[in-house]
mmCIF file of N, CA and C in Angstrom:
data_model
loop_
_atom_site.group_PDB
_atom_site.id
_atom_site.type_symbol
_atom_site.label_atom_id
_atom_site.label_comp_id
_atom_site.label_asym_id
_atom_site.label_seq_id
_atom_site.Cartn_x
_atom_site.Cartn_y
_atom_site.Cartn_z
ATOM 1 N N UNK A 1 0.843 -1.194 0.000
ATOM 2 C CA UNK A 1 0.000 0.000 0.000
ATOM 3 C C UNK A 1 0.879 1.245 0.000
ATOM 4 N N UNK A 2 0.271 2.389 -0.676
ATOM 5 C CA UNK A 2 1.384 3.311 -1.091
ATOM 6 C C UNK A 2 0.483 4.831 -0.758
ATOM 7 N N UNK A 3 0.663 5.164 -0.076
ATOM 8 C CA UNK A 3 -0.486 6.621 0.773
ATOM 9 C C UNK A 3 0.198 7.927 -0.210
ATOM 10 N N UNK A 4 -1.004 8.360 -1.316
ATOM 11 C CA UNK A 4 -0.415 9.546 -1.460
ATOM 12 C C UNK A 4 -1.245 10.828 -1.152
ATOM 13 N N UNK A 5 -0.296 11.794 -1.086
ATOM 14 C CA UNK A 5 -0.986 13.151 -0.552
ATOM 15 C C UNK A 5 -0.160 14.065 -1.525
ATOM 16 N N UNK A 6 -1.177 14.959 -1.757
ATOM 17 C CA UNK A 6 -1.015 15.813 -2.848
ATOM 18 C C UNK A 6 -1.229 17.423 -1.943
ATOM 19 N N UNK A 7 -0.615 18.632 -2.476
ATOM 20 C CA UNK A 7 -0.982 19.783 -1.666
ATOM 21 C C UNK A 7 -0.040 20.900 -2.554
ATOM 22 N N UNK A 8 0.055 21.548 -2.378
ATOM 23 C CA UNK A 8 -0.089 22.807 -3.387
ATOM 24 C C UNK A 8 -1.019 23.617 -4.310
ATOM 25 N N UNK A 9 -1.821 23.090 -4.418
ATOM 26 C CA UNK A 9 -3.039 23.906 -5.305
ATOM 27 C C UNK A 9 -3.620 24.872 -4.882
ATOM 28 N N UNK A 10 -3.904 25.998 -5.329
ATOM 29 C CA UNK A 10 -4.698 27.156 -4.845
ATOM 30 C C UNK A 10 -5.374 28.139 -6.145
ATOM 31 N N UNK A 11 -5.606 29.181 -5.807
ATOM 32 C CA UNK A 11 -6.716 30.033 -6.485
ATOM 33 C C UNK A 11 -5.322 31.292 -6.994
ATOM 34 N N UNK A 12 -5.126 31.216 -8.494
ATOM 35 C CA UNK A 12 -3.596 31.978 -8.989
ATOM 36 C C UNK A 12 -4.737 32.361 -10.236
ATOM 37 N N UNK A 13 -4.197 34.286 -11.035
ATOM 38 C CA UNK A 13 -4.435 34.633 -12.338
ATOM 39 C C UNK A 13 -3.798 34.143 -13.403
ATOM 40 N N UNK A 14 -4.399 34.065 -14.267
ATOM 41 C CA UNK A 14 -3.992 33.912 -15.780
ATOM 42 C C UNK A 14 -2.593 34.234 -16.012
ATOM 43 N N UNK A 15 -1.769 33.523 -16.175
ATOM 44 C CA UNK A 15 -0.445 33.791 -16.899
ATOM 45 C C UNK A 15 0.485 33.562 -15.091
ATOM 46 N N UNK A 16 -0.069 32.647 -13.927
ATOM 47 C CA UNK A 16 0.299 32.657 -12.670
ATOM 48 C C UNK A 16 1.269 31.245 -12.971
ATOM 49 N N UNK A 17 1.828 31.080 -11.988
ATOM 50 C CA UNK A 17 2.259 29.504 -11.308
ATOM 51 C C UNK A 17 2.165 29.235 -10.236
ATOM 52 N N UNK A 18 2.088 27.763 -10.699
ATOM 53 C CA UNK A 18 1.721 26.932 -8.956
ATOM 54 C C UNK A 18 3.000 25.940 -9.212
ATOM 55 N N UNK A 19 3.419 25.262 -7.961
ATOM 56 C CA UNK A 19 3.893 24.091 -8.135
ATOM 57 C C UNK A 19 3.570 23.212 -7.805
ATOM 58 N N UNK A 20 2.715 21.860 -7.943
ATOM 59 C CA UNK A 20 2.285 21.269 -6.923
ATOM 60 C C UNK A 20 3.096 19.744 -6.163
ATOM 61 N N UNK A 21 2.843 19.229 -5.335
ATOM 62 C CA UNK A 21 3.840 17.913 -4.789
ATOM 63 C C UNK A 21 2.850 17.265 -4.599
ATOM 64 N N UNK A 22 3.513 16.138 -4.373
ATOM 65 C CA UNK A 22 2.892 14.382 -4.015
ATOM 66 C C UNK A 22 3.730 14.212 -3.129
ATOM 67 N N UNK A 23 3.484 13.669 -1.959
ATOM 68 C CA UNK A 23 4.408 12.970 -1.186
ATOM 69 C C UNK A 23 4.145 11.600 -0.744
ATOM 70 N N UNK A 24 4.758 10.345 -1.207
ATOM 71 C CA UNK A 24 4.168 8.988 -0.790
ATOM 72 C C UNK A 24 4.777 8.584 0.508
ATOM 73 N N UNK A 25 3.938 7.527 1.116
ATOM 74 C CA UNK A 25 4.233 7.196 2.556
ATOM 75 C C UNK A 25 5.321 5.831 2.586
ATOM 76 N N UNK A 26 5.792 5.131 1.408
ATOM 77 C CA UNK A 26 6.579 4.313 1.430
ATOM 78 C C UNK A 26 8.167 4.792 0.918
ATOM 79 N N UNK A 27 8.529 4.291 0.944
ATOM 80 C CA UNK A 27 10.621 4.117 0.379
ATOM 81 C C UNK A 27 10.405 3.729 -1.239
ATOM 82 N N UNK A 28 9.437 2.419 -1.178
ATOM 83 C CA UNK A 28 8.919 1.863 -2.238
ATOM 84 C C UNK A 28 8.820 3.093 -3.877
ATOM 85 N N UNK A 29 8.183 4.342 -3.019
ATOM 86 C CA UNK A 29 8.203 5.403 -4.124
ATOM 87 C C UNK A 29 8.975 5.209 -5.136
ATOM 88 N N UNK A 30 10.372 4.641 -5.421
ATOM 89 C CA UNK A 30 11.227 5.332 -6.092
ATOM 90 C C UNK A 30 11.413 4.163 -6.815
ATOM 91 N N UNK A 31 10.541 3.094 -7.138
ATOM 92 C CA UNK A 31 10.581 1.669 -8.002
ATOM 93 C C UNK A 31 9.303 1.934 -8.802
ATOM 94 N N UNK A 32 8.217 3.364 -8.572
ATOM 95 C CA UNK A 32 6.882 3.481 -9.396
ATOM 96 C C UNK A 32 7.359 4.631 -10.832
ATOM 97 N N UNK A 33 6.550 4.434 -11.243
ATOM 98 C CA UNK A 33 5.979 5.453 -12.448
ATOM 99 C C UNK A 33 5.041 6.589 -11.606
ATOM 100 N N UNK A 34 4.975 7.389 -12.175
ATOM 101 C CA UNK A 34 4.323 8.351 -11.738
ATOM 102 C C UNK A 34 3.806 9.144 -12.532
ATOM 103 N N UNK A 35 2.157 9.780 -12.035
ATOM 104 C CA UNK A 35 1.831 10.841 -12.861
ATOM 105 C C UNK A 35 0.790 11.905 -12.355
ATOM 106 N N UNK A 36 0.773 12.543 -13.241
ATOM 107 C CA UNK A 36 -0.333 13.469 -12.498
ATOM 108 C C UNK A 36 -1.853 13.603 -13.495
ATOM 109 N N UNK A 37 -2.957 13.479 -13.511
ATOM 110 C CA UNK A 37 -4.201 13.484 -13.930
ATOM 111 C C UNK A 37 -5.199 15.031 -13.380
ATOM 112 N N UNK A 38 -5.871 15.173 -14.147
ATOM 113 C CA UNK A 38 -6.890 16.105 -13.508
ATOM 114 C C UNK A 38 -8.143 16.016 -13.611
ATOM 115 N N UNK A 39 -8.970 16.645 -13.475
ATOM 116 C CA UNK A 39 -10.234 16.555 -13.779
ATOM 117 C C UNK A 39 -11.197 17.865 -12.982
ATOM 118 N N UNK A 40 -11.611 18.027 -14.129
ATOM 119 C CA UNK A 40 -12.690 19.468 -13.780
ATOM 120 C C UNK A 40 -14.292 18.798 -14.059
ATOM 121 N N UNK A 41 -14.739 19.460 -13.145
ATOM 122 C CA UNK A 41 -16.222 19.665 -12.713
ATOM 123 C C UNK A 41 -17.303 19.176 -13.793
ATOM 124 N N UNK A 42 -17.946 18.153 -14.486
ATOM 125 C CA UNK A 42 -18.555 17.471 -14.964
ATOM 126 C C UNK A 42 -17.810 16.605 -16.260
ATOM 127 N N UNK A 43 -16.569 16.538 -16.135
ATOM 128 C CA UNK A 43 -15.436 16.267 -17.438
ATOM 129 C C UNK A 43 -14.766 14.819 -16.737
ATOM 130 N N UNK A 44 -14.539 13.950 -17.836
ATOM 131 C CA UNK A 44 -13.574 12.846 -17.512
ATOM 132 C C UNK A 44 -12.420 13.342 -16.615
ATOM 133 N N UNK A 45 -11.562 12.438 -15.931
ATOM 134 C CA UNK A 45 -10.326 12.622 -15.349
ATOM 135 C C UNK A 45 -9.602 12.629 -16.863
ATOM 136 N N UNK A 46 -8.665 13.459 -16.941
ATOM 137 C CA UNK A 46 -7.150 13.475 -18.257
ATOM 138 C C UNK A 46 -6.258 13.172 -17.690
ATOM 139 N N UNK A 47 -5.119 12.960 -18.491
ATOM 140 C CA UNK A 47 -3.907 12.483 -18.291
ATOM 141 C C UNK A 47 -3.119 14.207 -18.513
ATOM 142 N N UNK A 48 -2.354 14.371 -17.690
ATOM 143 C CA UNK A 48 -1.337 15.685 -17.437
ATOM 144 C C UNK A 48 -0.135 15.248 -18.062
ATOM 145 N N UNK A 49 0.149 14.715 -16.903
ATOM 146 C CA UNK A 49 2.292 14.180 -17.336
ATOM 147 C C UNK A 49 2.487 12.640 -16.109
ATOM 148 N N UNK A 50 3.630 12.513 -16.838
ATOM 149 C CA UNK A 50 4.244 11.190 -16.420
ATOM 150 C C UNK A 50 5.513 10.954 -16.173
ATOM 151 N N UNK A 51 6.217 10.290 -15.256
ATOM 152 C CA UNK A 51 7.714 10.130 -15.142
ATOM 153 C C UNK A 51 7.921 9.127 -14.960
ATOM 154 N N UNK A 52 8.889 7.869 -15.667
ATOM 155 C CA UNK A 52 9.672 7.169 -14.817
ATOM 156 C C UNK A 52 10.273 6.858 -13.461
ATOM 157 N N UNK A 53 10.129 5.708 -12.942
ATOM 158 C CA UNK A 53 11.087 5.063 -11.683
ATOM 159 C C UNK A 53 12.368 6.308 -11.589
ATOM 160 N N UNK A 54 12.744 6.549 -12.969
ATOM 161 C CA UNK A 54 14.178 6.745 -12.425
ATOM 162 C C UNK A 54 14.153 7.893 -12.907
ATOM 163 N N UNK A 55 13.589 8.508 -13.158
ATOM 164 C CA UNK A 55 12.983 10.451 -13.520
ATOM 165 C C UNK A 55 13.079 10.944 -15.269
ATOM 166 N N UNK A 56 13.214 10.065 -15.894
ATOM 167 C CA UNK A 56 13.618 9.864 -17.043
ATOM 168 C C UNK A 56 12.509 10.001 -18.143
ATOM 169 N N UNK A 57 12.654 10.181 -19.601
ATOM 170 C CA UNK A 57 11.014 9.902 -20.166
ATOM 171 C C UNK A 57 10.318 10.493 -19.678
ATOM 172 N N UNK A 58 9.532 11.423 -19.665
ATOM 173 C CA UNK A 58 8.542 12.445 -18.877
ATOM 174 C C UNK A 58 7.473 12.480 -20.455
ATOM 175 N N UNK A 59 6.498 12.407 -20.163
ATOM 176 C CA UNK A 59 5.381 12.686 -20.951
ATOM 177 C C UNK A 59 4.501 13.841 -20.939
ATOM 178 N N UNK A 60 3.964 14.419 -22.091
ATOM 179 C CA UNK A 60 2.997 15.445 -21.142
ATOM 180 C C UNK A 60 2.035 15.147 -22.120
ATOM 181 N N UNK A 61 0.573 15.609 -21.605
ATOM 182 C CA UNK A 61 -0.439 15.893 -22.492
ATOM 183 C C UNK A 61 -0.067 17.002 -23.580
ATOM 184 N N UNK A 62 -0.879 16.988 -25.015
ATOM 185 C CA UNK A 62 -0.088 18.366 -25.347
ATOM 186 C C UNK A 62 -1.227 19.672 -25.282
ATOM 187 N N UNK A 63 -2.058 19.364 -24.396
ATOM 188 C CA UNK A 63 -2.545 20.771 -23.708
ATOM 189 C C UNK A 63 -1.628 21.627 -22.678
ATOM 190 N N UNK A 64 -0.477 20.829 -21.842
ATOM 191 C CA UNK A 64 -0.057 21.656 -21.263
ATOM 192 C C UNK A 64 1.525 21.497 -21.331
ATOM 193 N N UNK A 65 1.816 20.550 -22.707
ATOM 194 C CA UNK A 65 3.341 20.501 -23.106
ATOM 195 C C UNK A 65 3.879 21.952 -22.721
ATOM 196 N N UNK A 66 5.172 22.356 -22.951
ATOM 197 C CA UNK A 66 5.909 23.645 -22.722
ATOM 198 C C UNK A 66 5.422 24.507 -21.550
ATOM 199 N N UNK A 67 4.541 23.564 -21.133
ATOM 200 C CA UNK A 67 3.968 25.256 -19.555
ATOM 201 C C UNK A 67 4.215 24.152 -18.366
ATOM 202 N N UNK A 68 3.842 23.235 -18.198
ATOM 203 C CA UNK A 68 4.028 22.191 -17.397
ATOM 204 C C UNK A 68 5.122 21.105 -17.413
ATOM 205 N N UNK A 69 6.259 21.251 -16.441
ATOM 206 C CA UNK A 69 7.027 20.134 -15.898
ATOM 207 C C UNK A 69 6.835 19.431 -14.997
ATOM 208 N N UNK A 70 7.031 17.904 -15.147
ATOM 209 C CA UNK A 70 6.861 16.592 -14.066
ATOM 210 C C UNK A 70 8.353 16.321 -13.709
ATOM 211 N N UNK A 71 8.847 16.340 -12.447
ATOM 212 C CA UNK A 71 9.895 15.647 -11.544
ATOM 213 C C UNK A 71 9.212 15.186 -10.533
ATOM 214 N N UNK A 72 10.862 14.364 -10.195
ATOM 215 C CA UNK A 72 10.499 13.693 -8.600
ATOM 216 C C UNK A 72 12.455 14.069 -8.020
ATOM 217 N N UNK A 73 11.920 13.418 -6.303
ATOM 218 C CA UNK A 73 13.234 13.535 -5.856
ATOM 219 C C UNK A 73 13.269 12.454 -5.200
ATOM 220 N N UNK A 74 13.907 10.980 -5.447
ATOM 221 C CA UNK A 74 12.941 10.026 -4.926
ATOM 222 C C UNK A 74 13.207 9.900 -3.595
ATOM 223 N N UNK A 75 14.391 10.131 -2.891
ATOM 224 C CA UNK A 75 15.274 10.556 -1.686
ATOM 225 C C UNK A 75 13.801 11.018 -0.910
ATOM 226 N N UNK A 76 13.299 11.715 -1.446
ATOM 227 C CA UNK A 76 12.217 12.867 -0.410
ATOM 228 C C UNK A 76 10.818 12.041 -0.684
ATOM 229 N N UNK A 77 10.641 10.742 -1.543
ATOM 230 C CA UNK A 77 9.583 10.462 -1.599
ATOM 231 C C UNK A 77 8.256 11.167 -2.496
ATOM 232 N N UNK A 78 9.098 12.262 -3.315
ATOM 233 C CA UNK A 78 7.977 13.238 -3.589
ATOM 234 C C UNK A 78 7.847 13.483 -5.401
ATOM 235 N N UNK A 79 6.760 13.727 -5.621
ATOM 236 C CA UNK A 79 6.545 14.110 -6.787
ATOM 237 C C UNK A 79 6.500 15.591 -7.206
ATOM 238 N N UNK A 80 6.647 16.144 -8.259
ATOM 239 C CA UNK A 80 6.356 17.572 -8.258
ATOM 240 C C UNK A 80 5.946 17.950 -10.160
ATOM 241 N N UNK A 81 4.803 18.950 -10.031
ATOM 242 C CA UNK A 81 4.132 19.461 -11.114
ATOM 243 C C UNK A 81 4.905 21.154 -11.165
ATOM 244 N N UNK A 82 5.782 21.272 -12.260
ATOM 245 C CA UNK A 82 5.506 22.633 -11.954
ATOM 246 C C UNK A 82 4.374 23.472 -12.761
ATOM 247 N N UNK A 83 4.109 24.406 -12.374
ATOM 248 C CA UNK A 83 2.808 24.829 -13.305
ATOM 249 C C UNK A 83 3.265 26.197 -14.044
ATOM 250 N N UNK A 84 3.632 26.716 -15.097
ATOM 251 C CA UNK A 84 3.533 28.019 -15.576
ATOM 252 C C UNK A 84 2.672 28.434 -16.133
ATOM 253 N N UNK A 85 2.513 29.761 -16.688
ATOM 254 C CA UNK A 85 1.556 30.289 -17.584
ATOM 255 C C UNK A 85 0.233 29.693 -17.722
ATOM 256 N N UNK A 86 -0.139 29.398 -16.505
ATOM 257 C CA UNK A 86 -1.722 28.959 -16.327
ATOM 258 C C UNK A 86 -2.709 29.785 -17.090
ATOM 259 N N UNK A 87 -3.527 28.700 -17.450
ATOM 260 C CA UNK A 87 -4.822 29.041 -17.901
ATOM 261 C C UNK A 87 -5.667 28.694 -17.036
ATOM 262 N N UNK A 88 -7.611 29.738 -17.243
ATOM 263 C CA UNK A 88 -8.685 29.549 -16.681
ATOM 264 C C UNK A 88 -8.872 27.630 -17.053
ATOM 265 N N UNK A 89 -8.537 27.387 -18.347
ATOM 266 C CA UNK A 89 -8.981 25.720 -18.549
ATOM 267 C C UNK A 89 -7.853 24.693 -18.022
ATOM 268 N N UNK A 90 -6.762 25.463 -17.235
ATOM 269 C CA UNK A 90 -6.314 24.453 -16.385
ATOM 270 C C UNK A 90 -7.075 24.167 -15.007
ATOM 271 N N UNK A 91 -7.907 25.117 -14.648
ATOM 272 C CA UNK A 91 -8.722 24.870 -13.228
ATOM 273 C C UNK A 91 -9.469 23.338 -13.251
ATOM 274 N N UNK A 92 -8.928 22.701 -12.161
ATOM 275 C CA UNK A 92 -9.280 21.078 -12.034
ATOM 276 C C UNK A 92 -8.791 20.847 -10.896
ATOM 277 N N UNK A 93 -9.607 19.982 -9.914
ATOM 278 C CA UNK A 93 -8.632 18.658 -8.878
ATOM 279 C C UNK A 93 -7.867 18.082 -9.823
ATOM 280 N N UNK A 94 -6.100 18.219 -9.509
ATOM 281 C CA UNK A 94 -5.173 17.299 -9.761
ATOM 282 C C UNK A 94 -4.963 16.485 -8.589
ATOM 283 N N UNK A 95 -4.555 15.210 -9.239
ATOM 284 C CA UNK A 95 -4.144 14.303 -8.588
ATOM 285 C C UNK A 95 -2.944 13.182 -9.256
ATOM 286 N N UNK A 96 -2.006 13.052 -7.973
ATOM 287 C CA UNK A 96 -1.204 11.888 -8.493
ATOM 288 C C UNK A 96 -1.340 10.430 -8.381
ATOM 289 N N UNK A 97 -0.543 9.989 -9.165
ATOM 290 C CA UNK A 97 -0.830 8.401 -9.078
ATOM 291 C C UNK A 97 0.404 7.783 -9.797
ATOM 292 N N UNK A 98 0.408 6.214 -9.219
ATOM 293 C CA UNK A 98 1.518 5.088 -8.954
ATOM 294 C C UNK A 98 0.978 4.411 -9.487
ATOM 295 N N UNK A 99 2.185 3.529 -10.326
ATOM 296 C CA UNK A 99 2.115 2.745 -11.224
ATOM 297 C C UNK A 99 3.316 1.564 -10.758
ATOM 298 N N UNK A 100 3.311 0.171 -10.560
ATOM 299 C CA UNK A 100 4.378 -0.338 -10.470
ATOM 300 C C UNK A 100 5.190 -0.612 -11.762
ATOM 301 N N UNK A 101 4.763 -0.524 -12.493
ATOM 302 C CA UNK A 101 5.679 -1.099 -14.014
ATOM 303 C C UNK A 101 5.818 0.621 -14.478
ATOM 304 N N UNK A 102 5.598 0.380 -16.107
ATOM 305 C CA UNK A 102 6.082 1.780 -16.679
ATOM 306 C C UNK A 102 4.512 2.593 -16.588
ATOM 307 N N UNK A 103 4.801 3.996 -17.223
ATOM 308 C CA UNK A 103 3.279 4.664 -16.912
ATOM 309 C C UNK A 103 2.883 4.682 -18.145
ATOM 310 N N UNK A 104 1.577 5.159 -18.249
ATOM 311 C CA UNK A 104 0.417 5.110 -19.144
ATOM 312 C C UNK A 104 -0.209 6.615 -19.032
ATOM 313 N N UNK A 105 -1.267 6.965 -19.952
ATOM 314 C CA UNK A 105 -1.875 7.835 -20.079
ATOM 315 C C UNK A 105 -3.163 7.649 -19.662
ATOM 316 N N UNK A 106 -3.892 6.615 -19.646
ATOM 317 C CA UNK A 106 -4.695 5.839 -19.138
ATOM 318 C C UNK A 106 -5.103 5.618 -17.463
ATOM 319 N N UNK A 107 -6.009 6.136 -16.914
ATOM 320 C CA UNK A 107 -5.987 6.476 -15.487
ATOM 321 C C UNK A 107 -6.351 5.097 -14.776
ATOM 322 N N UNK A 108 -6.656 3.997 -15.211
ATOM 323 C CA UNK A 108 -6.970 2.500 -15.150
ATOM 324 C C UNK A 108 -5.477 1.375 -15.043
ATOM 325 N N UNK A 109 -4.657 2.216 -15.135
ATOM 326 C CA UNK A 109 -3.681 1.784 -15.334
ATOM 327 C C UNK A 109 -3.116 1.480 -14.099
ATOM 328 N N UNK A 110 -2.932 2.980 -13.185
ATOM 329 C CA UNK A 110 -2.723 3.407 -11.938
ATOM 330 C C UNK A 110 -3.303 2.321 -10.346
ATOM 331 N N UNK A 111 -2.254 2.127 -10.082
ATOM 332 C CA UNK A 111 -2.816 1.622 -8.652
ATOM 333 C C UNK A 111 -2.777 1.950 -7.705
ATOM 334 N N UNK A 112 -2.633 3.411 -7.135
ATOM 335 C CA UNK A 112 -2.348 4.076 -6.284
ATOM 336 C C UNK A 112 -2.768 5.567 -6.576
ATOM 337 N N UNK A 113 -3.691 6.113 -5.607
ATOM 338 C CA UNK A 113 -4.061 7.627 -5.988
ATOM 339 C C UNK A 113 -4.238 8.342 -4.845
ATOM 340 N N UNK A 114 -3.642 9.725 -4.580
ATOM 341 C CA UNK A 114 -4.049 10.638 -3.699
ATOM 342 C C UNK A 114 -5.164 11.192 -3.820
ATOM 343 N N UNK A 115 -6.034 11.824 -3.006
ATOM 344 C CA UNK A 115 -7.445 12.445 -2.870
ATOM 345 C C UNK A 115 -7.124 14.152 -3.769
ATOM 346 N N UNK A 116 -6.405 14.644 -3.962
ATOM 347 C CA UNK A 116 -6.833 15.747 -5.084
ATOM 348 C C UNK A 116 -6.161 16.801 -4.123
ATOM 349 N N UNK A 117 -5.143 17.450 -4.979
ATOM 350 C CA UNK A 117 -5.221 19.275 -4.847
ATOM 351 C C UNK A 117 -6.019 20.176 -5.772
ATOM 352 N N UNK A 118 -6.948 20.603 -4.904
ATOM 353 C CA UNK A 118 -7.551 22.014 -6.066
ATOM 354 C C UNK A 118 -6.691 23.700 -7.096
ATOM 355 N N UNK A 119 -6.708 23.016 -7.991
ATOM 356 C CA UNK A 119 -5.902 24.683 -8.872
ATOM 357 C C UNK A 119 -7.485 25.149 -9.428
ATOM 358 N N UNK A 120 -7.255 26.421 -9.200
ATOM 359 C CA UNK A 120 -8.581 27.213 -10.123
ATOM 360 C C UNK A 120 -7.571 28.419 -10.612
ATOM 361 N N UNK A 121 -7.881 28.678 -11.643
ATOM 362 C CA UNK A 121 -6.973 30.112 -12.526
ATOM 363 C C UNK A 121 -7.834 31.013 -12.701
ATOM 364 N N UNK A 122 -8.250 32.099 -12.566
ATOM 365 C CA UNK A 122 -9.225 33.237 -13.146
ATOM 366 C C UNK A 122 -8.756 33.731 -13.993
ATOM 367 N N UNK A 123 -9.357 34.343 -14.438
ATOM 368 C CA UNK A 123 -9.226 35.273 -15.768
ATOM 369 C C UNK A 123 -9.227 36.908 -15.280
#
């Protein structure tokens, strides 16, 4: 079992940044895939970005290619989103999630999920 908690999200303008983290409760962290998903208010969950075990290969959706970076530090257990040049249509609960093999874009994939940080962007 792999406890994640997500926290950084808040209420930032148009053209703002956030960064957000994951922090998992095992050591184990640093043998998963990782990613981050979102989902806004009557809309499927999406796929954001993705990283390798070993921080390598990073994926992004290409809604938020070039504005959004995925790391980890696996030492600290933690994941991290950075967020630039936000948009109002990035406002969503993000959330991360663990994968034991490689990652996917596919939120079915995932066997491990934190309960959600809220980002909202205004205009």
């Amino acid at each position: 079992q792999v406890d994640l908690v997500e926290s950084g999200g808040g209420l930032v303008q148009a053209g703002g940044s956030l960064r957000l983290s994951c922090t998992a409760s095992e050591h184990t962290f640093s043998t998963y895939s990782m990613a981050w998903f979102r989902q806004a208010p009557g809309k499927e969950r999406e796929f954001v970005a993705a990283i390798s075990w070993t921080g390598g290969s990073p994926a992004y959706a290409d809604s938020v290619k070039g504005r959004f970076t995925i790391s980890r530090h696996n030492a600290m257990k933690t994941l991290y989103l950075q967020m630039n040049n936000l948009k109002p249509e990035d406002t969503a609960l993000y959330y991360c999630a663990a994968a034991p093999e490689t990652y996917s874009t596919y939120p079915s994939w995932y066997k491990y999920w934190g309960q959600g940080t809220q980002v909202t962007v205004s205009s």
